[in-house]
PDB file of C-alpha atoms in Angstrom:
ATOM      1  CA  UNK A   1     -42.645  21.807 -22.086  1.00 65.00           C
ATOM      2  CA  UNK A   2     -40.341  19.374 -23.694  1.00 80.00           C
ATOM      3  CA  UNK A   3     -37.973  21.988 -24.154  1.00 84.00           C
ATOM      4  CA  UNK A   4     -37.822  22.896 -20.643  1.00 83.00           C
ATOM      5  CA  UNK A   5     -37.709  18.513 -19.880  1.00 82.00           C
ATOM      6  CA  UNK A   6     -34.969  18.648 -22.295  1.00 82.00           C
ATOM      7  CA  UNK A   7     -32.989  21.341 -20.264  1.00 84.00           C
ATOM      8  CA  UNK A   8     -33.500  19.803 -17.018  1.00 83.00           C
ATOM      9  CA  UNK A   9     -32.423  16.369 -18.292  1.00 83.00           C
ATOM     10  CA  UNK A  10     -29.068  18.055 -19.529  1.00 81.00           C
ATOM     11  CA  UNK A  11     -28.170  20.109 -16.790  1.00 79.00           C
ATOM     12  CA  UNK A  12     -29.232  16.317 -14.910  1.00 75.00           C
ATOM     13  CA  UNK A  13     -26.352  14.566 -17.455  1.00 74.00           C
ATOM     14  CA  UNK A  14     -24.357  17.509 -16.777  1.00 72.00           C
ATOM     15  CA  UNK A  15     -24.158  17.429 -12.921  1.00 68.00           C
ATOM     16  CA  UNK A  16     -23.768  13.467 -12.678  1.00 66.00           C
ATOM     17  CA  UNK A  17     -20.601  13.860 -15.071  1.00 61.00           C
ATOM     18  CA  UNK A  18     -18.593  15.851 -13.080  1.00 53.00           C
ATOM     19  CA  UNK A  19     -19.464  14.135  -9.981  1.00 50.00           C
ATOM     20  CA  UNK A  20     -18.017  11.093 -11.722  1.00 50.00           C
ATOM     21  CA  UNK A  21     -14.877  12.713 -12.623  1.00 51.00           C
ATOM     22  CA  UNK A  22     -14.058  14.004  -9.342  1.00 50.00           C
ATOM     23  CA  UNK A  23     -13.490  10.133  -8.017  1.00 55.00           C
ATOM     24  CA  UNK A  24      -9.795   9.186  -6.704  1.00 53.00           C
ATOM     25  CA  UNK A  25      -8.459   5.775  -5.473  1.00 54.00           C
ATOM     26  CA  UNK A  26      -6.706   4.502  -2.499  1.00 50.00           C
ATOM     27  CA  UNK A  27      -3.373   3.813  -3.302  1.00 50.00           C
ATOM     28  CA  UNK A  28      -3.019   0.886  -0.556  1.00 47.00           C
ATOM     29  CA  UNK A  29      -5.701  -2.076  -0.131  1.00 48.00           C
ATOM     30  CA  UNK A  30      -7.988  -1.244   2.939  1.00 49.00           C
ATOM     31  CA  UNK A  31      -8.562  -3.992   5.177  1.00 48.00           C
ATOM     32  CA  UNK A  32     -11.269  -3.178   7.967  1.00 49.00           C
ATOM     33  CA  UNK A  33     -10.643  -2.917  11.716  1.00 49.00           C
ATOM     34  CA  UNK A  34      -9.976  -6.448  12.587  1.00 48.00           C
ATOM     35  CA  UNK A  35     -10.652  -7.283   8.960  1.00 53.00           C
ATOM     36  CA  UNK A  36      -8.217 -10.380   8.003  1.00 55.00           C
ATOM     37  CA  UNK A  37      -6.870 -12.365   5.198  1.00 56.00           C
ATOM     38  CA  UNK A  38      -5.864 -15.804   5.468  1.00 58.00           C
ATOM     39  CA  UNK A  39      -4.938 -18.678   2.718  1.00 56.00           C
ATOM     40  CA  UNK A  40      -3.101 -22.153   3.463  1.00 59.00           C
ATOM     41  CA  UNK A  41      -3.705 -25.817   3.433  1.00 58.00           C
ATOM     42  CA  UNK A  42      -6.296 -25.258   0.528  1.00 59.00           C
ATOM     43  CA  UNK A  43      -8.438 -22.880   2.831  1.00 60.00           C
ATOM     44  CA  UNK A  44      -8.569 -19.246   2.181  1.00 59.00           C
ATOM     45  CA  UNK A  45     -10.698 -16.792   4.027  1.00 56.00           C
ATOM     46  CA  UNK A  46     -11.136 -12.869   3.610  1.00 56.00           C
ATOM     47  CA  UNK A  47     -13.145 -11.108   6.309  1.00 56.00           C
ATOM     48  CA  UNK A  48     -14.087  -9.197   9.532  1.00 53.00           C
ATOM     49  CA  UNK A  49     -13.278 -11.365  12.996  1.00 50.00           C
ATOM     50  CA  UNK A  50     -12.531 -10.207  16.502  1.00 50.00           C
ATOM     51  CA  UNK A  51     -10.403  -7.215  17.943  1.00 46.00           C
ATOM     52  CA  UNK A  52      -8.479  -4.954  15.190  1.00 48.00           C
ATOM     53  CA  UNK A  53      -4.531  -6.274  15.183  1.00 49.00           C
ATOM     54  CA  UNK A  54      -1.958  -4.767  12.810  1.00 52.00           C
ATOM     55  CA  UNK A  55       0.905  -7.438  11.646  1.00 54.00           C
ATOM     56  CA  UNK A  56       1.556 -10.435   9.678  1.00 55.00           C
ATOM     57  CA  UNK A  57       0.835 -14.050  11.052  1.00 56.00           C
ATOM     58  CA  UNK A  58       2.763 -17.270  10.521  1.00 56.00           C
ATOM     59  CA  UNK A  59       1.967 -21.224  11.521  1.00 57.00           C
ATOM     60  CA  UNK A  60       2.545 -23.968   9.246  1.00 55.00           C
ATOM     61  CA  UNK A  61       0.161 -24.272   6.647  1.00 58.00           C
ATOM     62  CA  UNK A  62      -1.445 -20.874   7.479  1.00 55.00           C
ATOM     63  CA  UNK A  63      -0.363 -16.922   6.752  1.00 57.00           C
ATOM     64  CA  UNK A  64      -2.144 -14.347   7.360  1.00 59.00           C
ATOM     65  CA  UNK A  65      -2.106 -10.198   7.399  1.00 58.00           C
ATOM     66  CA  UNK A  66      -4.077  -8.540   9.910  1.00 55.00           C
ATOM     67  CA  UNK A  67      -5.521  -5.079  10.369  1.00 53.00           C
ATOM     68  CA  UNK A  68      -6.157  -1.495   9.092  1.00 48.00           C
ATOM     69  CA  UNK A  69      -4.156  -0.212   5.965  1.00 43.00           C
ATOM     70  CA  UNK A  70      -1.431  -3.137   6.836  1.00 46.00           C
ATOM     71  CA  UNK A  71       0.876  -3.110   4.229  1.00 46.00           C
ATOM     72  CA  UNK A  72       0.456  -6.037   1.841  1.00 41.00           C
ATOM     73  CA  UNK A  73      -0.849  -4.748  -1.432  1.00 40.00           C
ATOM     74  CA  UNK A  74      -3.038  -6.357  -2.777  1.00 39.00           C
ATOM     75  CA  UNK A  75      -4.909  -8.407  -0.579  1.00 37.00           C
ATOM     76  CA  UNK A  76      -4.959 -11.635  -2.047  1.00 38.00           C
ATOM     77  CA  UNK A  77      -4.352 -14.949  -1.330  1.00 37.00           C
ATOM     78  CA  UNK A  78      -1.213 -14.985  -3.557  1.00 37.00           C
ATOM     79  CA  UNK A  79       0.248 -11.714  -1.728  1.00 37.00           C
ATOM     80  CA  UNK A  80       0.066 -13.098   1.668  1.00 37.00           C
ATOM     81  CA  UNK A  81       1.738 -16.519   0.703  1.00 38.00           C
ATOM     82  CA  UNK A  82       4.149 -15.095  -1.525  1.00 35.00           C
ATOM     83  CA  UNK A  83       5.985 -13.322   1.431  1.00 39.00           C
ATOM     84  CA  UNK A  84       9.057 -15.136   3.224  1.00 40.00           C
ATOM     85  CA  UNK A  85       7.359 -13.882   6.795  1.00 40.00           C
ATOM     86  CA  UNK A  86       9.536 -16.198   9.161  1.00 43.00           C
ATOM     87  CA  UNK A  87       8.938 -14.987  12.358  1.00 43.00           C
ATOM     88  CA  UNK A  88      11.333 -17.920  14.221  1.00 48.00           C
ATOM     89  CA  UNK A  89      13.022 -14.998  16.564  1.00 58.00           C
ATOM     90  CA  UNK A  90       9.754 -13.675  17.790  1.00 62.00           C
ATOM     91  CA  UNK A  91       8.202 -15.657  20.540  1.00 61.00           C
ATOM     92  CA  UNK A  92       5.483 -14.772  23.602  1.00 56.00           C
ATOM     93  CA  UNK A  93       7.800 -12.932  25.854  1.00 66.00           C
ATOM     94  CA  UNK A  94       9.486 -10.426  23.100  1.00 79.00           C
ATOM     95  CA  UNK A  95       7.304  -7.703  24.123  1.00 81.00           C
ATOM     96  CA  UNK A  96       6.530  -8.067  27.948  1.00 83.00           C
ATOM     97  CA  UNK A  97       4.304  -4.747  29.440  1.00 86.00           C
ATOM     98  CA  UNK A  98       3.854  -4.352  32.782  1.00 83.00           C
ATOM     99  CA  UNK A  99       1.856  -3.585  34.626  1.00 79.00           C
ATOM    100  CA  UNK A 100      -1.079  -4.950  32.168  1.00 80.00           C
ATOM    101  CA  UNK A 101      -3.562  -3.452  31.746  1.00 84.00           C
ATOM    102  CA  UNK A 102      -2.152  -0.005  32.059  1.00 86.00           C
ATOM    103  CA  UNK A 103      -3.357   2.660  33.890  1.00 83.00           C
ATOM    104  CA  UNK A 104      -1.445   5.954  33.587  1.00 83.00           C
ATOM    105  CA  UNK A 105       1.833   3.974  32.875  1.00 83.00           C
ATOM    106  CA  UNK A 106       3.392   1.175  32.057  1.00 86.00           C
ATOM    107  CA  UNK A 107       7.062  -0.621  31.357  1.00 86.00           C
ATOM    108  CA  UNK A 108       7.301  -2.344  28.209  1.00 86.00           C
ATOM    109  CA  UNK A 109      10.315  -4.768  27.273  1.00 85.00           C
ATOM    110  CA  UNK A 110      11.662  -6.041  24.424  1.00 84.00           C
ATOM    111  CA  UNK A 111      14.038  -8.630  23.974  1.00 82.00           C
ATOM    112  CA  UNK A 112      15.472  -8.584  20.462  1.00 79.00           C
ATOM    113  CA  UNK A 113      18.681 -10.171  19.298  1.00 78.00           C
ATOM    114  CA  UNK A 114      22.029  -7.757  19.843  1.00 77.00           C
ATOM    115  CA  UNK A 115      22.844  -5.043  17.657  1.00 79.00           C
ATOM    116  CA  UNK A 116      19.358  -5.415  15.810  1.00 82.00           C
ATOM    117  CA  UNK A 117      17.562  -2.130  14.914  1.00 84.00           C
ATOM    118  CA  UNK A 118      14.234  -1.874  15.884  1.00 86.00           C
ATOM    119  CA  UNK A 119      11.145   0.231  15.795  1.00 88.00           C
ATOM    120  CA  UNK A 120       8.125   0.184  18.415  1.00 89.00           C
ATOM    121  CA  UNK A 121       5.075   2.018  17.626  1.00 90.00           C
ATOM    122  CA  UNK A 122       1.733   1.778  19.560  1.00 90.00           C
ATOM    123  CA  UNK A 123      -1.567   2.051  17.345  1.00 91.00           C
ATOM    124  CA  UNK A 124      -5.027   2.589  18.690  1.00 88.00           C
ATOM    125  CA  UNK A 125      -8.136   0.234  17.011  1.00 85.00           C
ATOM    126  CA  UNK A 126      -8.444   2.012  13.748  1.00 85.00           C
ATOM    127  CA  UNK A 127      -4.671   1.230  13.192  1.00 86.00           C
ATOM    128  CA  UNK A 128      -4.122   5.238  13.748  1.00 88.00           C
ATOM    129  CA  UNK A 129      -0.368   5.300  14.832  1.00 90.00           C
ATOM    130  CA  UNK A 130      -0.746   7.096  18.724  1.00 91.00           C
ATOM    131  CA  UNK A 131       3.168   7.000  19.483  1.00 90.00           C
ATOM    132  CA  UNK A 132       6.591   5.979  18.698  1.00 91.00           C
ATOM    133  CA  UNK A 133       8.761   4.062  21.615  1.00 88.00           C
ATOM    134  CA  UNK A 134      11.563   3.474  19.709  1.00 86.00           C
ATOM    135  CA  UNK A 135      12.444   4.717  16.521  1.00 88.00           C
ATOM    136  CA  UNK A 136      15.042   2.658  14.140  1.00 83.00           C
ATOM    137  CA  UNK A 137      17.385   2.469  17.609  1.00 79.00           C
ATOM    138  CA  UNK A 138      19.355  -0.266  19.101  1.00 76.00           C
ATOM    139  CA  UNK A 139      17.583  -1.593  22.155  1.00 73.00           C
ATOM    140  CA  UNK A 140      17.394  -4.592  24.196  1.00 69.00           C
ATOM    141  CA  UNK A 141      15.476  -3.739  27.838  1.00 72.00           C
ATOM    142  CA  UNK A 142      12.626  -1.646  29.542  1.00 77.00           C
ATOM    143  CA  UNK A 143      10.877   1.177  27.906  1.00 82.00           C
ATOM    144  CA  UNK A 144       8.505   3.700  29.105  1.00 84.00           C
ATOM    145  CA  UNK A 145       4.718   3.577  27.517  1.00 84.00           C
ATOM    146  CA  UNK A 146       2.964   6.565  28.742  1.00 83.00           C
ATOM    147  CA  UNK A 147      -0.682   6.191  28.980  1.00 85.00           C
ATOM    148  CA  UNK A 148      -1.978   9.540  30.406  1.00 84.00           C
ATOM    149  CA  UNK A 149      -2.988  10.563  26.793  1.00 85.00           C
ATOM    150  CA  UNK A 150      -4.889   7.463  25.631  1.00 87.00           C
ATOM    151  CA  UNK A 151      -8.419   6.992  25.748  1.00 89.00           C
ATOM    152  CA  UNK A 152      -9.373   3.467  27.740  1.00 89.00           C
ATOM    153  CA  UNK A 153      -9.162   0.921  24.961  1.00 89.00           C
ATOM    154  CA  UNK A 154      -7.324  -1.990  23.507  1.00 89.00           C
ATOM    155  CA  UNK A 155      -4.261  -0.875  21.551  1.00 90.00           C
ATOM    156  CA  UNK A 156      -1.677  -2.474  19.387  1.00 89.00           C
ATOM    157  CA  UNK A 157       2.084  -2.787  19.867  1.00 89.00           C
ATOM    158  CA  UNK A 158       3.941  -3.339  16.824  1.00 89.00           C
ATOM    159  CA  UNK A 159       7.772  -4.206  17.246  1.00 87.00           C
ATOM    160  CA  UNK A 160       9.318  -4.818  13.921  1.00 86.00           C
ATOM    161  CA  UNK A 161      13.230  -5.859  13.709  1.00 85.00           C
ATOM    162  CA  UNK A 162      14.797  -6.418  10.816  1.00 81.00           C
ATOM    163  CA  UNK A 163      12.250  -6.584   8.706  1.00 79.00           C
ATOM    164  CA  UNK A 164      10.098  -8.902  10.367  1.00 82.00           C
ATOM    165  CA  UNK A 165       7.389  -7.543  13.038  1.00 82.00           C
ATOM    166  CA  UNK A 166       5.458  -8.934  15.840  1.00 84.00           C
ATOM    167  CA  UNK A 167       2.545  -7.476  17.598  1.00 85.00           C
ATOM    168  CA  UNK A 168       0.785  -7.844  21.279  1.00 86.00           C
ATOM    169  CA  UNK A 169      -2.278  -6.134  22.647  1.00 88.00           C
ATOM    170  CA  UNK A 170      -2.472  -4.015  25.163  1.00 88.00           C
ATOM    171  CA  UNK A 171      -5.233  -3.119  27.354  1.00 88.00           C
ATOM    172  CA  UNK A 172      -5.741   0.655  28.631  1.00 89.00           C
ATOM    173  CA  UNK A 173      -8.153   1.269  31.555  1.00 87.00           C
ATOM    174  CA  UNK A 174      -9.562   4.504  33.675  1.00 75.00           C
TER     175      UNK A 174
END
């Protein structure tokens, strides 16, 4: 009987070690959908609020990263104030879509500064990347978002020029 215990217990040892060895990491720090990190002004916070955004966040004293697999790494306090994130050429109207919300389509417009290149990528809630508007070009003016292939939902536009991105929300409805 003990032998047969004895058995059992190895082949237990056994199993439980190779399931151990076949872990991997995530290269990148995962912050949940709508998950945020925040630190400034002696106040830090770390945690899941609101709709899922994708970008960085500026405002004397706070900074902040926002949404799924965003690209500070790590997530800490120290990583999200150690970045130079000035965002002084970005303002409310630098992406404009109308109509809002969008239907089947929409017009999206950027104003960026001339001969800036720019990328404009639209991402659905779990920060999956749905399309690419405009792809390290120079533009300044009205782009097309087609919406036939989205699902009715709030999406992210993420406009980043220069090195420095802004973001705005945009509603899809049936």
């Amino acid at each position: 009987m003990n032998q047969r215990l004895f058995v059992a217990m190895a082949a237990l040892v056994m199993l439980v070690a190779t399931t151990a060895t076949a872990q991997f990491t995530i290269p990148r720090s995962v912050v949940g959908s709508g998950g945020t990190v925040a630190y400034g002004a002696g106040v830090g916070i770390a945690g899941t609020i609101g709709q899922a955004l994708i970008g960085r966040t500026t405002g004397a004293p706070m900074r902040g990263a926002f949404g799924f697999w965003h690209g500070l790494t790590p997530y800490t306090p120290s990583a999200v104030t150690g970045e130079n994130n000035s965002n002084s050429m970005f303002d409310a109207s630098t992406i404009q879509v109308m109509p809002h919300p969008v239907v089947s389509r929409s017009n999206v417009r950027v104003n960026i500064p001339a001969g800036s290149v720019a990328t404009l990528r639209l991402y659905d809630g779990l920060g999956r990347m749905r399309s690419t508007l405009i792809d390290n070009e120079t533009v300044n003016g009205s782009i097309s978002l087609p919406a036939d292939d989205l699902e009715s939902g709030t999406y992210t536009l993420v406009l980043v020029v220069n090195g420095k991105q802004i973001s705005k929300k945009v509603q899809v409805t049936r």
